[in-house]
Amino acid sequence: MRVEDNFSAIKDRIRQACERSGRNEEDIKVIAVTKYVSSERTQEAINAGIEHIGENRIEGVHEKQSTINGQAIWHFIGSLQTRKVKDVITQIDYIHSLDRLSLAQEIQKRASETVRCFVQVNVSGEESKHGLSPEAVLPFVKELEQFDKIRVVGLMTMAPFTEDEQILRTCFKKLKDLRVEVSKLNLSNAPCEELSMGMSNDFEIAIEEGSTFIRVGTALVGEDS
Ligand SMILES: *Cc1c(COP(=O)(O)O)cnc(C)c1O
């Protein structure tokens, strides 16, 4: 399938999810997750009008940035090793995986401009998942106030891998509630207005529950190319 066709099908599904939940489709940004696919396929995504590209490895960011033509907004969505921050910090626009103080310290040390970050939350508590426990989020965000290079634009989560709509919905709702709590702290570097949630198999539910950035790989660009 051409990326263009996948994108238009996904936009239809976004529109419908917005209608069901009384939201504006302009408020949903689609990040094409290109971690499984080639630079050519990534180029196809950009040609199809996709503005946001997500990668979970530094090598992926470098490879794609060195080969593609055109503008993109780059999202780092994978877990980020502290010692590798310096290799990628000037190349990316958003980090979706801020989950520990040592990482924040390194970003502060290496960044030349403010970095837009999502705090990653492990809402479901699954051991295999990265991210802070929900209880740890407010104290963590308060600690981030000391780092003027970090701007907490929102919260990110990965839902459990399940078809059970109720489990998914509960997970997204919890992230949304937590976002409100963080924004109520009124910290100047943590407006926390965004929610990065929803992937190929659950983005419609995520949108119904308030997502503003969906991260779509398989359903948009495919799994390999
Ligand atoms: C791979 C990945 C995605 C995209 O997953 P799909 O199911 O292929 O849409 C989204 N978010 C993160 C953090 C990922 O690692």
XYZ file of N, CA and C and ligand atoms in Angstrom:
690
model
N 0.834 -1.210 0.000
C 0.000 0.000 0.000
C 0.867 1.257 0.000
N 0.420 2.230 -0.764
C 1.144 3.496 -0.757
C 0.883 4.225 0.557
N 1.893 4.931 1.038
C 1.734 5.675 2.289
C 0.589 6.675 2.162
N 0.527 7.280 0.976
C -0.522 8.262 0.724
C -1.927 7.690 0.964
N -2.139 6.449 0.498
C -3.453 5.815 0.687
C -3.688 5.459 2.152
N -2.650 4.921 2.786
C -2.777 4.619 4.220
C -3.091 5.885 5.008
N -2.400 6.962 4.652
C -2.567 8.220 5.377
C -3.996 8.731 5.223
N -4.517 8.603 4.006
C -5.869 9.130 3.827
C -6.889 8.254 4.567
N -6.647 6.938 4.627
C -7.542 6.068 5.416
C -7.451 6.406 6.909
N -6.244 6.679 7.375
C -6.070 7.018 8.800
C -6.731 8.356 9.105
N -6.599 9.301 8.181
C -7.250 10.604 8.404
C -8.777 10.454 8.508
N -9.336 9.532 7.681
C -10.782 9.274 7.792
C -11.134 8.744 9.177
N -10.310 7.808 9.646
C -10.585 7.221 10.961
C -10.396 8.258 12.069
N -9.444 9.153 11.907
C -9.251 10.231 12.895
C -10.491 11.129 12.912
N -10.959 11.467 11.708
C -12.129 12.337 11.593
C -13.327 11.714 12.312
N -13.526 10.412 12.089
C -14.659 9.734 12.727
C -14.509 9.676 14.245
N -13.293 9.410 14.700
C -13.060 9.368 16.160
C -13.309 10.759 16.755
N -12.946 11.792 16.013
C -13.183 13.165 16.474
C -14.679 13.463 16.527
N -15.396 13.007 15.511
C -16.850 13.224 15.506
C -17.505 12.543 16.701
N -17.091 11.298 16.955
C -17.672 10.566 18.093
C -17.415 11.258 19.417
N -16.289 11.976 19.508
C -15.898 12.524 20.812
C -15.972 14.049 20.861
N -16.535 14.651 19.819
C -16.697 16.103 19.818
C -15.383 16.869 19.816
N -14.407 16.335 19.079
C -13.115 17.017 19.025
C -12.859 17.568 17.624
N -11.835 18.424 17.540
C -11.409 18.996 16.276
C -10.292 18.173 15.671
N -10.446 17.770 14.425
C -9.374 16.933 13.880
C -8.042 17.672 13.746
N -8.098 18.999 13.681
C -6.842 19.763 13.602
C -6.009 19.623 14.883
N -6.643 19.190 15.943
C -5.918 19.067 17.212
C -5.143 17.750 17.336
N -5.274 16.893 16.327
C -4.574 15.603 16.380
C -3.411 15.628 15.397
N -2.205 15.486 15.907
C -1.032 15.393 15.036
C -0.635 13.930 14.865
N -0.322 13.581 13.610
C 0.066 12.200 13.316
C 1.582 12.115 13.179
N 2.189 11.304 14.017
C 3.621 11.035 13.893
C 3.778 9.720 13.133
N 4.450 9.769 11.990
C 4.732 8.523 11.263
C 5.946 7.873 11.913
N 5.736 6.709 12.482
C 6.842 5.993 13.126
C 7.546 5.154 12.065
N 8.757 5.548 11.742
C 9.464 4.955 10.599
C 10.545 3.962 11.028
N 10.489 3.545 12.286
C 11.562 2.687 12.808
C 11.697 1.360 12.079
N 10.623 0.847 11.483
C 10.716 -0.442 10.788
C 11.066 -0.289 9.326
N 11.042 0.919 8.805
C 11.092 1.061 7.347
C 12.294 1.869 6.856
N 12.490 1.808 5.562
C 13.654 2.415 4.925
C 13.508 3.930 4.790
N 14.604 4.550 4.387
C 14.581 5.981 4.083
C 13.653 6.289 2.912
N 13.612 5.374 1.946
C 12.734 5.597 0.777
C 11.272 5.682 1.225
N 10.926 4.762 2.081
C 9.540 4.747 2.581
C 9.274 6.007 3.433
N 10.254 6.439 4.158
C 10.123 7.660 4.968
C 9.935 8.872 4.050
N 10.701 8.858 2.954
C 10.552 9.928 1.960
C 9.130 9.935 1.398
N 8.607 8.757 1.169
C 7.230 8.633 0.663
C 6.238 9.272 1.652
N 6.503 9.052 2.926
C 5.635 9.637 3.963
C 5.692 11.163 3.908
N 6.881 11.696 3.757
C 7.023 13.154 3.701
C 6.365 13.706 2.439
N 6.545 12.975 1.338
C 5.893 13.392 0.098
C 4.368 13.359 0.201
N 3.867 12.463 1.062
C 2.411 12.354 1.247
C 1.873 13.469 2.147
N 2.754 14.313 2.635
C 2.307 15.455 3.436
C 2.401 15.235 4.944
N 3.053 14.161 5.344
C 3.232 13.913 6.777
C 4.357 14.812 7.306
N 4.069 15.498 8.399
C 5.030 16.478 8.919
C 5.879 15.957 10.063
N 5.351 14.944 10.771
C 6.031 14.475 11.976
C 6.587 13.071 11.764
N 7.870 12.908 12.058
C 8.515 11.600 11.911
C 9.027 11.139 13.279
N 8.761 9.879 13.610
C 9.206 9.328 14.886
C 10.157 8.166 14.704
N 11.253 8.199 15.455
C 12.239 7.108 15.419
C 12.574 6.729 16.859
N 12.938 5.462 17.062
C 13.272 5.058 18.419
C 14.748 4.719 18.600
N 15.526 4.905 17.524
C 16.975 4.700 17.656
C 17.708 5.885 17.044
N 18.833 6.229 17.657
C 19.617 7.355 17.167
C 20.098 7.110 15.736
N 20.495 5.864 15.468
C 20.975 5.525 14.120
C 19.862 5.772 13.095
N 18.646 5.459 13.485
C 17.512 5.683 12.590
C 17.321 7.159 12.279
N 17.456 7.991 13.291
C 17.327 9.442 13.099
C 18.398 9.917 12.120
N 19.639 9.510 12.368
C 20.744 9.980 11.526
C 20.595 9.496 10.093
N 20.247 8.216 9.943
C 20.129 7.640 8.608
C 19.063 8.377 7.807
N 17.910 8.567 8.428
C 16.815 9.187 7.686
C 17.076 10.666 7.424
N 17.659 11.334 8.404
C 17.906 12.765 8.191
C 18.944 12.998 7.098
N 19.865 12.068 6.944
C 20.906 12.289 5.943
C 20.432 11.957 4.534
N 19.309 11.267 4.425
C 18.888 10.857 3.084
C 17.621 11.529 2.567
N 16.751 11.972 3.462
C 15.485 12.473 2.944
C 15.554 13.951 2.532
N 14.692 14.288 1.607
C 14.536 15.676 1.172
C 13.249 16.235 1.749
N 13.335 17.457 2.211
C 12.119 18.093 2.708
C 12.165 18.261 4.211
N 11.217 19.039 4.693
C 11.138 19.383 6.104
C 10.411 18.312 6.896
N 10.853 18.096 8.116
C 10.081 17.250 9.024
C 10.339 17.707 10.452
N 9.414 17.375 11.304
C 9.579 17.591 12.736
C 9.925 16.232 13.320
N 11.039 16.161 14.038
C 11.585 14.863 14.446
C 11.264 14.548 15.901
N 10.721 13.346 16.097
C 10.331 12.902 17.439
C 11.165 11.688 17.834
N 11.794 11.762 18.986
C 12.499 10.592 19.496
C 11.575 9.873 20.459
N 11.142 8.652 20.076
C 10.097 7.974 20.841
C 10.601 6.768 21.625
N 11.890 6.453 21.500
C 12.406 5.253 22.167
C 13.075 5.584 23.481
N 13.482 4.554 24.203
C 14.195 4.858 25.439
C 15.574 5.382 25.051
N 16.002 6.395 25.766
C 17.211 7.124 25.389
C 18.274 6.910 26.455
N 19.396 6.326 26.046
C 20.495 6.123 26.990
C 21.152 7.457 27.284
N 21.443 7.688 28.546
C 21.993 8.972 28.981
C 23.254 9.337 28.198
N 24.141 8.347 28.025
C 25.416 8.674 27.372
C 25.258 8.972 25.876
N 24.071 8.690 25.336
C 23.867 8.950 23.907
C 23.121 10.249 23.617
N 22.743 10.954 24.674
C 21.993 12.206 24.487
C 22.745 13.156 23.562
N 24.037 13.242 23.754
C 24.832 14.198 22.978
C 24.816 13.897 21.478
N 24.576 12.644 21.119
C 24.589 12.266 19.704
C 23.313 12.636 18.962
N 22.296 13.015 19.701
C 21.005 13.184 19.023
C 20.298 14.491 19.404
N 20.774 15.127 20.466
C 20.010 16.226 21.058
C 19.794 17.409 20.100
N 20.755 17.659 19.227
C 20.573 18.788 18.312
C 19.784 18.390 17.058
N 19.498 17.099 16.913
C 18.825 16.615 15.698
C 17.313 16.496 15.854
N 16.835 16.562 17.085
C 15.427 16.226 17.294
C 14.638 17.394 17.901
N 13.353 17.380 17.620
C 12.476 18.457 18.090
C 11.730 18.078 19.366
N 11.423 16.810 19.511
C 10.700 16.344 20.696
C 11.311 15.041 21.207
N 11.355 14.911 22.527
C 11.700 13.623 23.148
C 10.452 13.126 23.875
N 10.044 11.888 23.559
C 8.814 11.355 24.171
C 9.095 10.452 25.366
N 10.352 10.315 25.740
C 10.712 9.261 26.699
C 11.476 9.770 27.912
N 11.178 10.984 28.339
C 11.856 11.482 29.546
C 11.257 10.762 30.756
N 12.115 9.994 31.451
C 11.591 9.161 32.541
C 12.517 9.079 33.752
N 13.577 9.886 33.752
C 14.458 9.832 34.928
C 15.299 11.095 35.021
N 15.727 11.383 36.231
C 16.466 12.606 36.502
C 17.823 12.638 35.805
N 18.494 11.468 35.745
C 19.817 11.448 35.116
C 19.709 11.849 33.645
N 18.628 11.467 33.009
C 18.416 11.837 31.606
C 18.155 13.345 31.498
N 17.362 13.876 32.419
C 17.093 15.316 32.429
C 18.387 16.110 32.627
N 19.227 15.633 33.526
C 20.500 16.313 33.785
C 21.361 16.363 32.539
N 21.385 15.250 31.823
C 22.206 15.180 30.622
C 21.633 16.071 29.510
N 20.335 16.105 29.388
C 19.715 16.991 28.394
C 20.071 18.438 28.728
N 19.952 18.784 29.992
C 20.291 20.135 30.446
C 21.734 20.494 30.077
N 22.612 19.522 30.254
C 24.035 19.752 30.017
C 24.350 19.902 28.533
N 23.664 19.132 27.697
C 24.038 19.060 26.282
C 23.225 19.950 25.354
N 22.049 20.347 25.769
C 21.179 21.084 24.840
C 21.616 22.538 24.730
N 21.499 23.088 23.530
C 21.797 24.506 23.378
C 20.503 25.322 23.391
N 19.421 24.680 23.045
C 18.116 25.337 23.112
C 17.171 24.490 23.962
N 16.039 25.077 24.303
C 15.046 24.331 25.074
C 14.570 23.110 24.292
N 14.459 21.987 24.966
C 14.006 20.761 24.315
C 12.595 20.437 24.788
N 11.718 20.206 23.833
C 10.343 19.855 24.177
C 10.282 18.377 24.542
N 9.839 18.102 25.735
C 9.846 16.720 26.224
C 8.467 16.277 26.688
N 8.208 15.001 26.467
C 7.069 14.330 27.094
C 7.625 13.481 28.230
N 6.979 13.528 29.368
C 7.337 12.607 30.441
C 6.610 11.290 30.156
N 7.403 10.215 30.096
C 6.797 8.914 29.796
C 6.289 8.264 31.076
N 5.054 7.792 30.999
C 4.403 7.213 32.166
C 4.027 5.758 31.868
N 4.333 4.899 32.811
C 3.926 3.495 32.699
C 2.603 3.344 33.442
N 1.533 3.681 32.752
C 0.219 3.715 33.403
C -0.225 2.322 33.826
N 0.027 1.347 32.949
C -0.497 0.002 33.203
C 0.323 -0.758 34.241
N 1.534 -0.295 34.521
C 2.362 -0.965 35.512
C 3.012 -2.252 35.019
N 2.921 -2.515 33.710
C 3.578 -3.708 33.171
C 5.089 -3.570 33.319
N 5.721 -4.653 33.751
C 7.157 -4.584 34.021
C 7.992 -4.337 32.789
N 7.487 -4.798 31.642
C 8.258 -4.664 30.409
C 8.271 -3.221 29.889
N 7.448 -2.369 30.466
C 7.317 -1.024 29.915
C 8.188 -0.006 30.642
N 8.700 0.932 29.864
C 9.462 2.035 30.451
C 8.501 3.074 31.001
N 9.054 4.002 31.736
C 8.230 5.116 32.195
C 8.063 5.126 33.701
N 7.667 6.285 34.193
C 7.454 6.476 35.621
C 6.107 5.907 36.042
N 6.012 5.508 37.284
C 4.700 5.138 37.802
C 3.880 6.422 37.918
N 2.572 6.333 37.812
C 1.746 7.542 37.898
C 2.029 8.366 39.168
N 2.269 7.698 40.282
C 2.518 8.404 41.553
C 3.795 9.233 41.487
N 4.727 8.801 40.673
C 6.033 9.475 40.643
C 6.042 10.707 39.740
N 4.973 10.899 38.973
C 5.015 11.931 37.933
C 5.049 13.357 38.505
N 4.179 13.663 39.440
C 4.143 15.046 39.962
C 5.457 15.435 40.640
N 5.983 14.616 41.552
C 7.281 14.970 42.145
C 8.381 15.115 41.095
N 8.351 14.249 40.088
C 9.374 14.310 39.040
C 9.290 15.624 38.277
N 8.086 15.993 37.874
C 7.941 17.232 37.102
C 8.383 18.438 37.941
N 8.088 18.407 39.236
C 8.545 19.512 40.098
C 10.069 19.598 40.114
N 10.718 18.450 40.144
C 12.185 18.453 40.133
C 12.742 19.007 38.829
N 11.990 18.860 37.755
C 12.473 19.328 36.456
C 12.513 20.850 36.362
N 11.884 21.500 37.322
C 11.857 22.960 37.295
C 13.256 23.574 37.310
N 14.204 22.855 37.880
C 15.575 23.369 37.950
C 16.288 23.357 36.592
N 15.716 22.678 35.606
C 16.393 22.549 34.306
C 15.756 23.474 33.272
N 16.414 24.575 32.978
C 15.777 25.543 32.077
C 15.800 25.119 30.606
N 16.522 24.048 30.285
C 16.545 23.564 28.896
C 15.420 22.556 28.621
N 14.674 22.224 29.659
C 13.619 21.219 29.480
C 12.241 21.845 29.592
N 11.433 21.602 28.595
C 10.048 22.063 28.620
C 9.144 20.835 28.563
N 8.375 20.630 29.601
C 7.476 19.472 29.639
C 6.203 19.849 28.883
N 6.152 19.434 27.615
C 4.990 19.796 26.792
C 3.808 18.859 27.025
N 4.088 17.672 27.580
C 2.986 16.741 27.784
C 3.431 15.430 28.404
N 2.512 14.487 28.399
C 2.773 13.144 28.916
C 2.612 12.127 27.789
N 3.375 11.046 27.895
C 3.327 9.992 26.879
C 3.129 8.645 27.567
N 2.380 7.778 26.925
C 2.323 6.403 27.412
C 2.188 5.425 26.266
N 2.560 4.180 26.559
C 2.263 3.063 25.667
C 1.253 2.194 26.393
N 0.124 1.968 25.759
C -0.916 1.159 26.384
C -0.497 -0.310 26.348
N -1.104 -1.130 27.199
C -0.797 -2.556 27.114
C -1.190 -3.106 25.749
N -0.524 -4.187 25.348
C -0.839 -4.791 24.065
C -2.047 -5.696 24.247
N -3.215 -5.150 23.980
C -4.444 -5.918 24.175
C -5.511 -5.390 23.229
N -6.495 -6.232 22.970
C -7.637 -5.805 22.163
C -8.762 -5.289 23.059
N -8.593 -5.475 24.356
C -9.648 -5.139 25.304
C -9.824 -3.622 25.409
N -10.916 -3.166 24.810
C -11.139 -1.734 24.692
C -11.199 -1.053 26.063
N -11.792 -1.735 27.024
C -11.949 -1.123 28.341
C -10.604 -0.881 29.018
N -9.704 -1.850 28.864
C -8.363 -1.698 29.450
C -7.638 -0.518 28.797
N -7.749 -0.428 27.477
C -7.087 0.658 26.754
C -7.658 2.014 27.183
N -8.968 2.073 27.221
C -9.637 3.316 27.574
C -9.231 3.799 28.982
N -9.222 2.850 29.916
C -8.854 3.186 31.290
C -7.427 3.736 31.352
N -6.563 3.119 30.599
C -5.166 3.549 30.562
C -5.063 4.988 30.028
N -5.714 5.266 28.916
C -5.649 6.609 28.328
C -6.301 7.656 29.229
N -7.398 7.275 29.856
C -8.079 8.196 30.773
C -7.169 8.593 31.931
N -6.434 7.606 32.447
C -5.527 7.888 33.568
C -4.442 8.884 33.155
N -3.946 8.720 31.937
C -2.900 9.652 31.482
C -3.474 11.059 31.347
N -4.707 11.112 30.844
C -5.353 12.415 30.683
C -5.548 13.104 32.038
N -6.006 12.351 33.029
C -6.203 12.930 34.368
C -4.883 13.430 34.947
N -3.856 12.643 34.718
C -2.536 13.010 35.225
C -2.030 14.287 34.546
N -2.306 14.408 33.266
C -1.911 15.621 32.531
C -2.546 16.850 33.171
N -3.818 16.749 33.526
C -4.509 17.884 34.149
C -3.838 18.233 35.486
N -3.498 17.199 36.245
C -2.835 17.457 37.530
C -1.504 18.170 37.348
N -0.743 17.734 36.349
C 0.557 18.377 36.109
C 0.361 19.829 35.676
N -0.587 20.051 34.777
C -0.749 21.427 34.291
C -1.227 22.345 35.416
N -1.961 21.784 36.367
C -2.423 22.587 37.514
C -1.288 23.012 38.443
N -0.144 22.376 38.319
C 0.999 22.817 39.123
C 1.435 24.216 38.701
N 1.038 24.581 37.465
C 1.357 25.919 36.960
C 2.847 26.239 36.922
N 3.626 25.265 36.568
C 5.067 25.484 36.481
C 5.378 26.097 35.117
N 6.270 27.081 35.125
C 6.506 27.806 33.876
C 7.121 26.905 32.810
N 7.879 25.897 33.200
C 8.493 25.036 32.179
C 7.698 23.739 31.959
N 6.496 23.667 32.525
C 5.700 22.447 32.335
C 4.236 22.769 32.032
N 3.997 23.353 30.846
C 2.610 23.645 30.474
C 1.784 22.363 30.343
N 2.454 21.302 29.910
C 1.860 19.953 29.848
C 0.460 19.969 29.223
N 0.405 20.418 27.984
C -0.877 20.502 27.290
C -1.128 19.329 26.352
N -0.095 18.545 26.082
C -0.214 17.503 25.059
C -0.285 16.104 25.663
N -0.897 15.201 24.887
C -0.925 13.782 25.255
C -0.434 12.974 24.063
N 0.692 12.291 24.242
C 1.217 11.421 23.197
C 0.760 10.005 23.505
N -0.334 9.605 22.882
C -0.863 8.249 23.122
C -1.671 7.779 21.927
N -1.611 6.483 21.692
C -2.296 5.890 20.557
C -1.304 5.448 19.499
N -1.416 4.162 19.109
C -0.567 3.573 18.083
C -1.485 2.916 17.046
N -0.915 2.106 16.149
C -1.723 1.539 15.057
C -3.004 0.863 15.542
N -2.890 0.106 16.626
C -4.039 -0.711 17.019
C -4.992 -0.019 17.995
N -4.637 1.174 18.459
C -5.500 1.780 19.475
C -5.670 3.301 19.337
N -5.282 3.864 18.181
C -5.271 5.323 18.110
C -6.663 5.958 18.160
N -7.677 5.221 17.682
C -9.019 5.822 17.718
C -9.519 5.988 19.156
N -9.268 4.973 19.969
C -9.659 5.067 21.388
C -8.862 6.175 22.055
N -7.570 6.246 21.729
C -6.716 7.295 22.318
C -7.249 8.686 21.970
N -7.677 8.842 20.718
C -8.231 10.142 20.305
C -9.511 10.437 21.077
N -10.359 9.444 21.189
C -11.598 9.658 21.947
C -11.311 10.058 23.385
N -10.153 9.639 23.891
C -9.802 9.957 25.279
C -8.882 11.177 25.401
N -8.633 11.869 24.289
C -7.932 13.151 24.401
C -6.540 13.252 23.827
N -6.089 12.219 23.127
C -4.740 12.277 22.552
C -4.563 13.491 21.624
N -3.356 14.068 21.618
C -3.052 15.139 20.663
C -1.941 14.738 19.690
N -1.137 13.757 20.058
C -0.136 13.186 19.149
C -0.335 11.678 19.120
N -0.676 11.137 17.936
C -0.713 9.683 17.822
C 0.553 9.236 17.093
N 1.080 8.091 17.489
C 2.341 7.583 16.929
C 2.033 6.318 16.147
N 2.012 6.437 14.822
C 1.525 5.323 14.007
C 2.604 4.800 13.069
N 2.946 3.533 13.253
C 3.942 2.890 12.393
C 3.294 1.964 11.390
N 2.977 0.767 11.849
C 2.478 -0.305 10.992
C 1.337 0.118 10.066
N 0.335 0.773 10.591
C -0.852 1.094 9.797
C -0.587 2.217 8.785
N 0.520 2.915 8.948
C 0.776 4.068 8.090
C 1.887 3.820 7.069
N 3.047 3.411 7.565
C 4.164 3.183 6.655
C 4.463 1.690 6.474
N 3.852 0.837 7.293
C 4.081 -0.595 7.207
C 5.179 -1.047 8.155
N 5.445 -2.349 8.113
C 6.409 -2.920 9.050
C 7.783 -3.130 8.453
N 7.843 -3.239 7.124
C 9.160 -3.306 6.493
C 9.051 -2.839 5.054
N 10.152 -2.434 4.516
C 10.137 -1.992 3.123
C 11.548 -2.055 2.570
C 6.918 1.296 17.426
C 6.283 2.328 18.243
C 5.081 2.930 17.840
C 4.318 2.528 16.585
O 3.804 1.247 16.698
P 2.754 0.654 15.616
O 2.006 -0.357 16.398
O 3.573 0.067 14.534
O 1.907 1.758 15.154
C 4.560 3.934 18.641
N 5.173 4.322 19.771
C 6.321 3.783 20.188
C 6.954 4.268 21.437
C 6.919 2.760 19.448
O 8.066 2.212 19.874
